[in-house]
Each structure stands twice: as C-alpha cells, then as structure tokens.
CSV table of C-alpha atoms in Angstrom, one decimal:
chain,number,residue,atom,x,y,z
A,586,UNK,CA,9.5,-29.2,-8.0
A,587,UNK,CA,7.9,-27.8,-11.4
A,588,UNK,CA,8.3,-24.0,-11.9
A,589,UNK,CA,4.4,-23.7,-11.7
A,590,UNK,CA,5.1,-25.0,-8.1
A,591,UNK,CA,7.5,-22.6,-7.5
A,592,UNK,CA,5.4,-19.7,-8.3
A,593,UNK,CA,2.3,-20.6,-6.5
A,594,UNK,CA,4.6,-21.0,-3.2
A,595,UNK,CA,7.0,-18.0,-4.2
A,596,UNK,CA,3.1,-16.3,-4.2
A,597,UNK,CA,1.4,-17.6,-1.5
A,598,UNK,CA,5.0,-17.2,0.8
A,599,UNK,CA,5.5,-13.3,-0.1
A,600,UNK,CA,1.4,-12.7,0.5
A,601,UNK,CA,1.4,-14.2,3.8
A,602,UNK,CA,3.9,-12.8,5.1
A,603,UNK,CA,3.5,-9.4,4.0
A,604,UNK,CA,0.1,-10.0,5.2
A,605,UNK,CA,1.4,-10.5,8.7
A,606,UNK,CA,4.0,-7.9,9.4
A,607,UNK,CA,1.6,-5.4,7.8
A,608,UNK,CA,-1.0,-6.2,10.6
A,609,UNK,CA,0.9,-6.5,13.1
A,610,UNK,CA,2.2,-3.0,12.8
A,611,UNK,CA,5.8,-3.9,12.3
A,612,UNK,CA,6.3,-1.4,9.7
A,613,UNK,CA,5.8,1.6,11.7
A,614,UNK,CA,7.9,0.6,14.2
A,615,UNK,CA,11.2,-0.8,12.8
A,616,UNK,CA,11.7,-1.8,9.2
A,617,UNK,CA,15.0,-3.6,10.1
A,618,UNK,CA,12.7,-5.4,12.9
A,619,UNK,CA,10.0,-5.9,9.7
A,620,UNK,CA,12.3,-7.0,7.3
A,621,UNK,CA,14.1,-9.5,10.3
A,622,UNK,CA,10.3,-11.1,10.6
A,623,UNK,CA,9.7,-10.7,7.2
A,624,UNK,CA,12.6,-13.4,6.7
A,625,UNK,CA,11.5,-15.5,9.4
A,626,UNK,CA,7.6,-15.9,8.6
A,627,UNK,CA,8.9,-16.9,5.4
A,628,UNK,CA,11.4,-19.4,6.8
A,629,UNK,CA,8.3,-20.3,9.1
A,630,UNK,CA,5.5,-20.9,6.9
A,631,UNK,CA,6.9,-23.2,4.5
A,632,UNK,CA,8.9,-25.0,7.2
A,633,UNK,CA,6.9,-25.8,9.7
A,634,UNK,CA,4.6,-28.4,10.0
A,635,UNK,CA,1.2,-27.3,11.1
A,636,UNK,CA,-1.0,-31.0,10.2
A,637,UNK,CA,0.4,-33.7,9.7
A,638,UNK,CA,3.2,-32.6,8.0
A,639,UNK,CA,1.8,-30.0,6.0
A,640,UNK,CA,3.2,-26.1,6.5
A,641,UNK,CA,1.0,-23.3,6.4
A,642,UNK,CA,1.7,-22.5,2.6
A,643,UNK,CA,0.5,-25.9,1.9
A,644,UNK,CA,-2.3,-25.9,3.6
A,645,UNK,CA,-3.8,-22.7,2.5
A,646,UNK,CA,-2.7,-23.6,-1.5
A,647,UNK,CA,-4.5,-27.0,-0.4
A,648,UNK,CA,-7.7,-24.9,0.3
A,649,UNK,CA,-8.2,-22.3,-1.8
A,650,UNK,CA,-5.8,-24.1,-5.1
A,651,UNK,CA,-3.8,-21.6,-7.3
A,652,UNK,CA,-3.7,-18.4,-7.4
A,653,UNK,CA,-3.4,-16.4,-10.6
A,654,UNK,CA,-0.6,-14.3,-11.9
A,655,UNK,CA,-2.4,-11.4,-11.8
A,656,UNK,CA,-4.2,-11.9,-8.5
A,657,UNK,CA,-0.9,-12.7,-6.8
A,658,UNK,CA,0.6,-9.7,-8.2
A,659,UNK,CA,-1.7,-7.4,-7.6
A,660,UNK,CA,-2.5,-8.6,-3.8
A,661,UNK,CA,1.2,-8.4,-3.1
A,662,UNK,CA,1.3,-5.0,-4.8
A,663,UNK,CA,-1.3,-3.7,-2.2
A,664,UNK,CA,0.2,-5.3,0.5
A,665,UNK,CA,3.6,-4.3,0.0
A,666,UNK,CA,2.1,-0.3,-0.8
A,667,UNK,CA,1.0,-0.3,2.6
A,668,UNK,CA,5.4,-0.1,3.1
A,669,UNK,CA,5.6,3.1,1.1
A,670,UNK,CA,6.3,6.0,3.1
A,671,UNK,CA,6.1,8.6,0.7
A,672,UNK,CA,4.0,11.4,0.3
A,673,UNK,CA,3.9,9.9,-3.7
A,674,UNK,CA,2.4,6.9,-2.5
A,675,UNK,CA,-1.4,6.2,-4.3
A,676,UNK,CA,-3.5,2.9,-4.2
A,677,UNK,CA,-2.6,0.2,-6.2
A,678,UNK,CA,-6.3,-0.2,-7.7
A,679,UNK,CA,-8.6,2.9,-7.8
A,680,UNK,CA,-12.2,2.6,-7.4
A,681,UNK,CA,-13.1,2.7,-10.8
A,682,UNK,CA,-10.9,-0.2,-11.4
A,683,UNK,CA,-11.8,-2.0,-8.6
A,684,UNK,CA,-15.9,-2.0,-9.6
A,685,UNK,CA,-14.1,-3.0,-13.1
A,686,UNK,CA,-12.8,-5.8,-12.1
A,687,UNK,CA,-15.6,-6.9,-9.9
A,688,UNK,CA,-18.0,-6.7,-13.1
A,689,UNK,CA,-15.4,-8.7,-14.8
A,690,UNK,CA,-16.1,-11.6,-12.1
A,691,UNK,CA,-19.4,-11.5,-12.2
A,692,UNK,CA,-19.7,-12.4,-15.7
A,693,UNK,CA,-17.4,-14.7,-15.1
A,694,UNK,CA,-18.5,-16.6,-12.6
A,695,UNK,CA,-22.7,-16.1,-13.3
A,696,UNK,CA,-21.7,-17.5,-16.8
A,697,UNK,CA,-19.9,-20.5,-15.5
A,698,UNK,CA,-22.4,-21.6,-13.6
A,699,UNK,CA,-24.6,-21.2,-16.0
A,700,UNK,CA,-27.0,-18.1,-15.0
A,701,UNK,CA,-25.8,-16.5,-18.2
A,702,UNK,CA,-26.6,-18.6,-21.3
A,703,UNK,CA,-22.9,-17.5,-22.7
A,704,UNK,CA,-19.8,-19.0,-22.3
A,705,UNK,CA,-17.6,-16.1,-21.1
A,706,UNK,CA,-15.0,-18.5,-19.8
A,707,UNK,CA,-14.4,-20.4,-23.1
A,708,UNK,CA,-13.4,-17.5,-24.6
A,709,UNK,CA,-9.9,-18.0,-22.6
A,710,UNK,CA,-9.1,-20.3,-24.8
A,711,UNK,CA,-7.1,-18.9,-27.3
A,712,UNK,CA,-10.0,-16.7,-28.1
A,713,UNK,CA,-8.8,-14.0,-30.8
A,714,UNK,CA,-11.1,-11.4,-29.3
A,715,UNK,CA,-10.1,-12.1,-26.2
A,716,UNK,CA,-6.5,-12.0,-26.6
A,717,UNK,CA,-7.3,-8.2,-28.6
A,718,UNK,CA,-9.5,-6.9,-25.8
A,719,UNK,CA,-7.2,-8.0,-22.8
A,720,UNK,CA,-4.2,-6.4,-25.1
A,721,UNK,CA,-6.5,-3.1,-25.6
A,722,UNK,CA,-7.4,-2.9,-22.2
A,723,UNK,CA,-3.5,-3.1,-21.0
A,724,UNK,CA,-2.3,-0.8,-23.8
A,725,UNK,CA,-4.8,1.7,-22.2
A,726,UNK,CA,-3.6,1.0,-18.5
A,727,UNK,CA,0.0,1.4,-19.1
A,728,UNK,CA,-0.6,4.7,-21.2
A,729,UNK,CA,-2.5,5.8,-18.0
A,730,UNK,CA,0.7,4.3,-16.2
A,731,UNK,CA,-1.9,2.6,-14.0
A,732,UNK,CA,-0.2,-0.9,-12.4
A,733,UNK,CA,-3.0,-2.7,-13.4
A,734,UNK,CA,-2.1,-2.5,-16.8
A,735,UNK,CA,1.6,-3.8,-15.8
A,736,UNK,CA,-0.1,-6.7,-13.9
A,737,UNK,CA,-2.5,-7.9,-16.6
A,738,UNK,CA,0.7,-7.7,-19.2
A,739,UNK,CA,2.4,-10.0,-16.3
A,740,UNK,CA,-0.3,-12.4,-16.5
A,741,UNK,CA,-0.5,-12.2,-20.4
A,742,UNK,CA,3.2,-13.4,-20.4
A,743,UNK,CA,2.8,-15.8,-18.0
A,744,UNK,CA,0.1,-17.0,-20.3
A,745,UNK,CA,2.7,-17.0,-23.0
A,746,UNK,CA,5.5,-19.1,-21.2
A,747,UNK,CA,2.1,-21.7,-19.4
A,748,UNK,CA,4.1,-21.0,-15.9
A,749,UNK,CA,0.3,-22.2,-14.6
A,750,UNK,CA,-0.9,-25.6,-15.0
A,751,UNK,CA,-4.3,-23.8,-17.2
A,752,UNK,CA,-4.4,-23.1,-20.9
A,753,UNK,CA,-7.2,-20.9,-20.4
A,754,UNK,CA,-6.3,-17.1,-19.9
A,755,UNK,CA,-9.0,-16.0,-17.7
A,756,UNK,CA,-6.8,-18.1,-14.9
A,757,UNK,CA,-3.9,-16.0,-15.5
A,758,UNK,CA,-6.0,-12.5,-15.0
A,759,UNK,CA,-8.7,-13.8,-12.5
A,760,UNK,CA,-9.5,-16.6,-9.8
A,761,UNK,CA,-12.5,-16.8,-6.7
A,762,UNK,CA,-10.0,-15.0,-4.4
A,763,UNK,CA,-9.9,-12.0,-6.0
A,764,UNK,CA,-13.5,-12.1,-7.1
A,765,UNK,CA,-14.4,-12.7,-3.1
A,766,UNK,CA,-11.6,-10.1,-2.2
A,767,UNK,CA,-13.2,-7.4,-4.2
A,768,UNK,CA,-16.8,-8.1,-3.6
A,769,UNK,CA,-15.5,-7.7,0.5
A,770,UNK,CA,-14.1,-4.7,-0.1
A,771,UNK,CA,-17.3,-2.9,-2.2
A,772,UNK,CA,-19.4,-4.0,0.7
A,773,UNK,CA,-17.3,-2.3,3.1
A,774,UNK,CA,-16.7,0.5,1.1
A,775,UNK,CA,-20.8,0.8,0.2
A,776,UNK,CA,-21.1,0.4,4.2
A,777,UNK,CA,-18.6,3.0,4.8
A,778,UNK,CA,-20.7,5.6,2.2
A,779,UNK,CA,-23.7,4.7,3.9
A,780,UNK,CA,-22.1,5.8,7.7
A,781,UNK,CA,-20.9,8.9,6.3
A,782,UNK,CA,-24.2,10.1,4.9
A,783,UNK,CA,-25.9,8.9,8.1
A,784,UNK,CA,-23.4,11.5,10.5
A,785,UNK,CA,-25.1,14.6,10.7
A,786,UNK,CA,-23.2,17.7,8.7
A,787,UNK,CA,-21.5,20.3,11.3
C-alpha cells in the first residue's frame, strides 16, 4: 500500500469514527467507554466487509474519492474540538473564515466548469502567485494563531513531499466535500439568523 493510500484511509478512519462517538453522545458519558469505541469503530470500519468485500472506509473513499490534506485536517480538527472540555475551548473555523473559504470554492468550482471565463484551478500548478498568496495568507493565520493557518501550512507541505496522487495545489487546500460541507453549514446558519429575528423580543 503507497503512503498516499495510507493517508486517505489514516483520514477517512479517524473522521468516521470521531464522527460516530461524537454523535452518539459517548463523550459525555465516559471517555474511557469513548476512547474503548473509538478503537473498535476503527478496527470495524476498515475490517469489515459491508459489499462484497469492501469495508466501510472503502466504500465511502470509493464514493466521494480523496480527500485533501487540508479538508481532512480541518474536519478532524472540528470533530475532535467537540472532545475539549475546557472553558478555553473556541471553534476551529470562525465565521469569517468559514464565508472565506466558501468564496474560495465558489470560484473554484464556477471557474472549472466553466461559468467564469478564468482558469482559477490552473493556477495550482506551480503557479508563482499562487504559491505567494497561499504563503501570505498562512503567514497571516499563524500570526493570528488561527488553526487554519496551521492547516493550510499542512497541506502546503504535503504539497511539497506529493503524499497525494495530484500535482495541483488547490487539491491539497480544497475538494467538493468541504466546498458542500460549508455551503450546508451557511444555509443552516442563514436559517438559524432568519428564526432568531422571526421570535418576538421579550
């Protein structure tokens, strides 16, 4: 098995499980219990054959295809927040980065297929000013000690070392999960703005 293969399933593995014991409500109730079904989901969903053969991991890699550095580390960074009991604890992603990123996909995706006459993707390759804005924008993050900034310079290096099968950057920092993921979660949070205004003021 390749390293790039090892990744995705280290990635898609961790995700679903946290996933799982998050919304089941383990957490709150035991973390050794948590941690105990933690091991075994792991143990489960890349060992047991769901069709024909194929485990769960497979399956889901099979039909949605790799996931990108920075996607897989930032959804398993917000899952695995949800395990911080602190009073310290802040979300991975404010909102402002969140709208950020979803205007990144946007142009991403409305210029791939061909709604905007420029090729945003292209510039992935080894683009110069790409490489200088993605560098700018983490340089910023990190001062701002913001975890995006730590997960973009994740994806840069992975970049750097190819541990994905792409030799375009924007598939280390972005893929249709995320895109899909965040354009979910500005719907319900536009829905939840929408319900507040609505309630009448006491």
């Amino acid at each position: 098995m390749s390293s790039i293969e090892v990744i995705q399933r280290i990635i898609y593995s961790l995700a679903i499980a946290l996933l799982l014991v998050y919304s089941l409500g383990l957490p709150k109730r035991s973390l050794f219990f948590s941690s105990l079904v933690f091991c075994l989901l792991i143990l489960g969903e890349n060992f047991i054959p769901l069709y024909r053969t194929s485990s769960l991991v497979e399956l889901l890699r099979g039909a949605t295809g790799d996931v990108s550095i920075a996607s897989g580390a930032l959804m398993l960074s917000i899952i695995a927040n949800q395990f911080d009991f602190s009073g310290s604890r802040r979300a991975v992603l404010s909102r402002y980065e969140r709208l950020f990123l979803l205007f990144i996909g946007c142009i991403l995706y409305l210029s791939t297929f061909s709604f905007i006459s420029f090729d945003v993707y292209h510039l992935g390759y080894l683009s110069l000013p790409m490489l200088l804005l993605t560098a700018a924008i983490i340089f910023i993050l990190i001062i701002y000690n913001r975890r995006m900034g730590y997960v973009w310079l994740l994806a840069l290096l992975g970049f750097y070392f190819r541990l994905q099968s792409s030799n375009n950057l924007w598939d280390y920092l972005y893929d249709p999960i995320l895109w899909l993921v965040l354009i979910a979660d500005t719907i319900l949070w536009l829905n939840y703005l929408i319900i507040i205004r609505k309630k009448p003021h006491c």
